[in-house]
Amino acid sequence: MIDLKLNVLYQFNEKYATFAGVSITSLLENNKKMKEINVYILGEALTEESVNKLQSVAAKYKRNIIFKETGTVIERMKEWGIPSYRGAYSANLRLFLPLILEENELDERILYLDADTIVASPLDELINIDMQEYALAMSLDSLGARYKETIGLRADELYYNSGVILFEMRNWRKKQCTERIIDYLKTGHTHFASPDQDLLNIVCQKEIKCISACYNLQPVHLAFRIKDYYKCYGREAYYDQSQLEEAINDTVVFHCFRFLGEFPWHYGNLHPDNDLFDQYLAMSPWSDYVKRKAEAGILMKIEKILFRFLPHMLFLRLFVLAHNIYAQGSKEIA
């Protein structure tokens, strides 16, 4: 037994309840030696069935699960003009933890995990890192090389992925991160492709401690060779080859975000994390889940065909081009 307390935060709506449940299953299965684990759920429109299944996962591993009320904060986000992300306001809740958590909960570290993550190893080293005066610890984003320019960051500045975040709540409150985000929103800057991620990178850039990619390994590094990645995205303001190799060989958290327009829970997907997801799906109360085809438009269907038949280096170049066009479109909308 490791004498550590692990506070973990998830935020999701009913659409992602099954997948969050699979993530929670992987978290608890691979951290059995942790003395105490508290799982906080910031839910949006969760059904009674989903709540019961989530509670059953916690009960199986004899852990605590706490559902927090979020309706009031969601209404305030609407007032501040924060856009929903893929139709859900829950995606932005972690920016406003001081408005949601109890006073005693705000003096501890909280590890946020996206619903589309799989925890494959113990988390004790991550939650025990030296945070110094940093409010957050995050891994770099694998697709942010060009996109960050559209939100006002320089090419040499770091851009982080918000799928895995270690919050040092004392420093978050001390540096008034939530208040600064609200003030920034009041200036009218509300149009972002990834609202929560972009706001953290813009407003809290100096408060973020950069951690290994092993804590947020993204699909591109499993699908393509590192040297091909560098040829297409460059090396500036990103991990070096040895750091990526180490992360791939010893991954702690896999971030299973969209790959070719699909997640591992879609039927017929080519996602590099599919087998890993299936492993923990089978261990969860959702083991009878039937995969369905993704709602893919013609461009995503073409993308999938090209991935099957083109050399990966050529495909990656085309993917980067398409992603940059999308990023430019987001900038023009803003």
mmCIF file of N, CA, C and O in Angstrom, residues 279-317:
data_model
loop_
_atom_site.group_PDB
_atom_site.id
_atom_site.type_symbol
_atom_site.label_atom_id
_atom_site.label_comp_id
_atom_site.label_asym_id
_atom_site.label_seq_id
_atom_site.Cartn_x
_atom_site.Cartn_y
_atom_site.Cartn_z
ATOM 1 N N GLN A 279 -9.703 -3.529 -23.957
ATOM 2 C CA GLN A 279 -9.278 -4.286 -22.772
ATOM 3 C C GLN A 279 -10.025 -3.815 -21.517
ATOM 4 O O GLN A 279 -10.529 -4.634 -20.737
ATOM 5 N N TYR A 280 -10.106 -2.497 -21.350
ATOM 6 C CA TYR A 280 -10.753 -1.966 -20.150
ATOM 7 C C TYR A 280 -12.273 -1.865 -20.312
ATOM 8 O O TYR A 280 -13.005 -1.908 -19.313
ATOM 9 N N LEU A 281 -12.746 -1.752 -21.524
ATOM 10 C CA LEU A 281 -14.185 -1.822 -21.770
ATOM 11 C C LEU A 281 -14.725 -3.163 -21.288
ATOM 12 O O LEU A 281 -15.775 -3.231 -20.627
ATOM 13 N N ALA A 282 -13.997 -4.246 -21.579
ATOM 14 C CA ALA A 282 -14.419 -5.592 -21.181
ATOM 15 C C ALA A 282 -14.426 -5.766 -19.665
ATOM 16 O O ALA A 282 -15.167 -6.615 -19.140
ATOM 17 N N MET A 283 -13.645 -4.963 -18.952
ATOM 18 C CA MET A 283 -13.557 -5.066 -17.493
ATOM 19 C C MET A 283 -14.596 -4.190 -16.789
ATOM 20 O O MET A 283 -14.755 -4.270 -15.572
ATOM 21 N N SER A 284 -15.292 -3.367 -17.543
ATOM 22 C CA SER A 284 -16.187 -2.363 -16.970
ATOM 23 C C SER A 284 -17.646 -2.824 -16.989
ATOM 24 O O SER A 284 -17.984 -3.819 -17.628
ATOM 25 N N PRO A 285 -18.538 -2.101 -16.309
ATOM 26 C CA PRO A 285 -19.971 -2.422 -16.359
ATOM 27 C C PRO A 285 -20.596 -2.189 -17.728
ATOM 28 O O PRO A 285 -21.764 -2.530 -17.930
ATOM 29 N N TRP A 286 -19.831 -1.622 -18.644
ATOM 30 C CA TRP A 286 -20.323 -1.365 -19.995
ATOM 31 C C TRP A 286 -19.775 -2.385 -20.992
ATOM 32 O O TRP A 286 -19.662 -2.110 -22.182
ATOM 33 N N SER A 287 -19.431 -3.569 -20.520
ATOM 34 C CA SER A 287 -18.807 -4.589 -21.378
ATOM 35 C C SER A 287 -19.709 -5.024 -22.533
ATOM 36 O O SER A 287 -19.220 -5.572 -23.521
ATOM 37 N N ASP A 288 -21.012 -4.767 -22.418
ATOM 38 C CA ASP A 288 -21.937 -5.137 -23.487
ATOM 39 C C ASP A 288 -22.121 -4.007 -24.504
ATOM 40 O O ASP A 288 -22.985 -4.091 -25.382
ATOM 41 N N TYR A 289 -21.307 -2.971 -24.392
ATOM 42 C CA TYR A 289 -21.420 -1.835 -25.310
ATOM 43 C C TYR A 289 -21.189 -2.289 -26.755
ATOM 44 O O TYR A 289 -20.240 -3.011 -27.057
ATOM 45 N N VAL A 290 -22.066 -1.879 -27.631
ATOM 46 C CA VAL A 290 -21.971 -2.223 -29.045
ATOM 47 C C VAL A 290 -21.425 -1.025 -29.814
ATOM 48 O O VAL A 290 -22.029 0.055 -29.821
ATOM 49 N N LYS A 291 -20.286 -1.201 -30.438
ATOM 50 C CA LYS A 291 -19.668 -0.108 -31.183
ATOM 51 C C LYS A 291 -20.493 0.234 -32.421
ATOM 52 O O LYS A 291 -20.997 -0.648 -33.113
ATOM 53 N N ARG A 292 -20.601 1.529 -32.689
ATOM 54 C CA ARG A 292 -21.325 2.014 -33.858
ATOM 55 C C ARG A 292 -20.400 2.859 -34.724
ATOM 56 O O ARG A 292 -19.417 3.409 -34.236
ATOM 57 N N LYS A 293 -20.714 2.954 -35.987
ATOM 58 C CA LYS A 293 -19.886 3.743 -36.895
ATOM 59 C C LYS A 293 -19.935 5.219 -36.503
ATOM 60 O O LYS A 293 -20.950 5.722 -36.036
ATOM 61 N N ALA A 294 -18.825 5.890 -36.700
ATOM 62 C CA ALA A 294 -18.770 7.318 -36.428
ATOM 63 C C ALA A 294 -19.599 8.076 -37.452
ATOM 64 O O ALA A 294 -19.774 7.622 -38.589
ATOM 65 N N GLU A 295 -20.124 9.213 -37.023
ATOM 66 C CA GLU A 295 -20.864 10.068 -37.953
ATOM 67 C C GLU A 295 -19.851 10.864 -38.770
ATOM 68 O O GLU A 295 -19.560 12.032 -38.500
ATOM 69 N N ALA A 296 -19.294 10.210 -39.759
ATOM 70 C CA ALA A 296 -18.198 10.797 -40.543
ATOM 71 C C ALA A 296 -18.710 11.408 -41.845
ATOM 72 O O ALA A 296 -19.484 10.785 -42.580
ATOM 73 N N GLY A 297 -18.267 12.635 -42.106
ATOM 74 C CA GLY A 297 -18.585 13.279 -43.373
ATOM 75 C C GLY A 297 -17.685 12.753 -44.473
ATOM 76 O O GLY A 297 -16.807 11.921 -44.253
ATOM 77 N N ILE A 298 -17.870 13.245 -45.663
ATOM 78 C CA ILE A 298 -17.124 12.760 -46.820
ATOM 79 C C ILE A 298 -15.625 12.991 -46.662
ATOM 80 O O ILE A 298 -14.805 12.144 -47.050
ATOM 81 N N LEU A 299 -15.228 14.126 -46.037
ATOM 82 C CA LEU A 299 -13.800 14.417 -45.883
ATOM 83 C C LEU A 299 -13.126 13.416 -44.947
ATOM 84 O O LEU A 299 -11.999 12.974 -45.196
ATOM 85 N N MET A 300 -13.821 13.043 -43.869
ATOM 86 C CA MET A 300 -13.249 12.066 -42.951
ATOM 87 C C MET A 300 -13.165 10.683 -43.596
ATOM 88 O O MET A 300 -12.217 9.930 -43.335
ATOM 89 N N LYS A 301 -14.130 10.353 -44.415
ATOM 90 C CA LYS A 301 -14.095 9.065 -45.111
ATOM 91 C C LYS A 301 -12.912 9.014 -46.079
ATOM 92 O O LYS A 301 -12.221 7.997 -46.195
ATOM 93 N N ILE A 302 -12.679 10.133 -46.767
ATOM 94 C CA ILE A 302 -11.539 10.206 -47.687
ATOM 95 C C ILE A 302 -10.236 10.105 -46.900
ATOM 96 O O ILE A 302 -9.290 9.422 -47.312
ATOM 97 N N GLU A 303 -10.193 10.786 -45.752
ATOM 98 C CA GLU A 303 -9.006 10.763 -44.900
ATOM 99 C C GLU A 303 -8.663 9.326 -44.491
ATOM 100 O O GLU A 303 -7.502 8.915 -44.520
ATOM 101 N N LYS A 304 -9.670 8.563 -44.125
ATOM 102 C CA LYS A 304 -9.459 7.181 -43.696
ATOM 103 C C LYS A 304 -8.948 6.321 -44.845
ATOM 104 O O LYS A 304 -8.052 5.485 -44.665
ATOM 105 N N ILE A 305 -9.475 6.538 -46.031
ATOM 106 C CA ILE A 305 -9.028 5.786 -47.208
ATOM 107 C C ILE A 305 -7.570 6.121 -47.529
ATOM 108 O O ILE A 305 -6.754 5.240 -47.810
ATOM 109 N N LEU A 306 -7.240 7.409 -47.463
ATOM 110 C CA LEU A 306 -5.872 7.827 -47.746
ATOM 111 C C LEU A 306 -4.894 7.231 -46.742
ATOM 112 O O LEU A 306 -3.776 6.843 -47.100
ATOM 113 N N PHE A 307 -5.302 7.158 -45.481
ATOM 114 C CA PHE A 307 -4.434 6.581 -44.457
ATOM 115 C C PHE A 307 -4.147 5.110 -44.758
ATOM 116 O O PHE A 307 -3.033 4.619 -44.518
ATOM 117 N N ARG A 308 -5.139 4.412 -45.273
ATOM 118 C CA ARG A 308 -4.969 2.987 -45.584
ATOM 119 C C ARG A 308 -3.986 2.759 -46.728
ATOM 120 O O ARG A 308 -3.222 1.797 -46.722
ATOM 121 N N PHE A 309 -4.003 3.650 -47.707
ATOM 122 C CA PHE A 309 -3.289 3.349 -48.939
ATOM 123 C C PHE A 309 -2.063 4.214 -49.226
ATOM 124 O O PHE A 309 -1.193 3.806 -50.009
ATOM 125 N N LEU A 310 -1.971 5.392 -48.616
ATOM 126 C CA LEU A 310 -0.810 6.242 -48.882
ATOM 127 C C LEU A 310 0.342 5.890 -47.944
ATOM 128 O O LEU A 310 0.115 5.409 -46.828
ATOM 129 N N PRO A 311 1.584 6.146 -48.369
ATOM 130 C CA PRO A 311 2.706 6.043 -47.430
ATOM 131 C C PRO A 311 2.436 6.985 -46.252
ATOM 132 O O PRO A 311 1.924 8.098 -46.447
ATOM 133 N N HIS A 312 2.752 6.560 -45.032
ATOM 134 C CA HIS A 312 2.393 7.348 -43.861
ATOM 135 C C HIS A 312 2.999 8.746 -43.868
ATOM 136 O O HIS A 312 2.384 9.701 -43.381
ATOM 137 N N MET A 313 4.199 8.889 -44.430
ATOM 138 C CA MET A 313 4.826 10.194 -44.476
ATOM 139 C C MET A 313 4.008 11.154 -45.347
ATOM 140 O O MET A 313 3.772 12.316 -44.968
ATOM 141 N N LEU A 314 3.553 10.678 -46.496
ATOM 142 C CA LEU A 314 2.753 11.503 -47.397
ATOM 143 C C LEU A 314 1.414 11.838 -46.757
ATOM 144 O O LEU A 314 0.942 12.976 -46.827
ATOM 145 N N PHE A 315 0.813 10.836 -46.117
ATOM 146 C CA PHE A 315 -0.476 11.083 -45.460
ATOM 147 C C PHE A 315 -0.329 12.134 -44.367
ATOM 148 O O PHE A 315 -1.160 13.035 -44.242
ATOM 149 N N LEU A 316 0.739 12.054 -43.580
ATOM 150 C CA LEU A 316 0.933 12.993 -42.479
ATOM 151 C C LEU A 316 1.098 14.413 -43.001
ATOM 152 O O LEU A 316 0.582 15.366 -42.405
ATOM 153 N N ARG A 317 1.791 14.564 -44.124
ATOM 154 C CA ARG A 317 1.937 15.901 -44.709
ATOM 155 C C ARG A 317 0.581 16.470 -45.097
ATOM 156 O O ARG A 317 0.291 17.653 -44.878
#
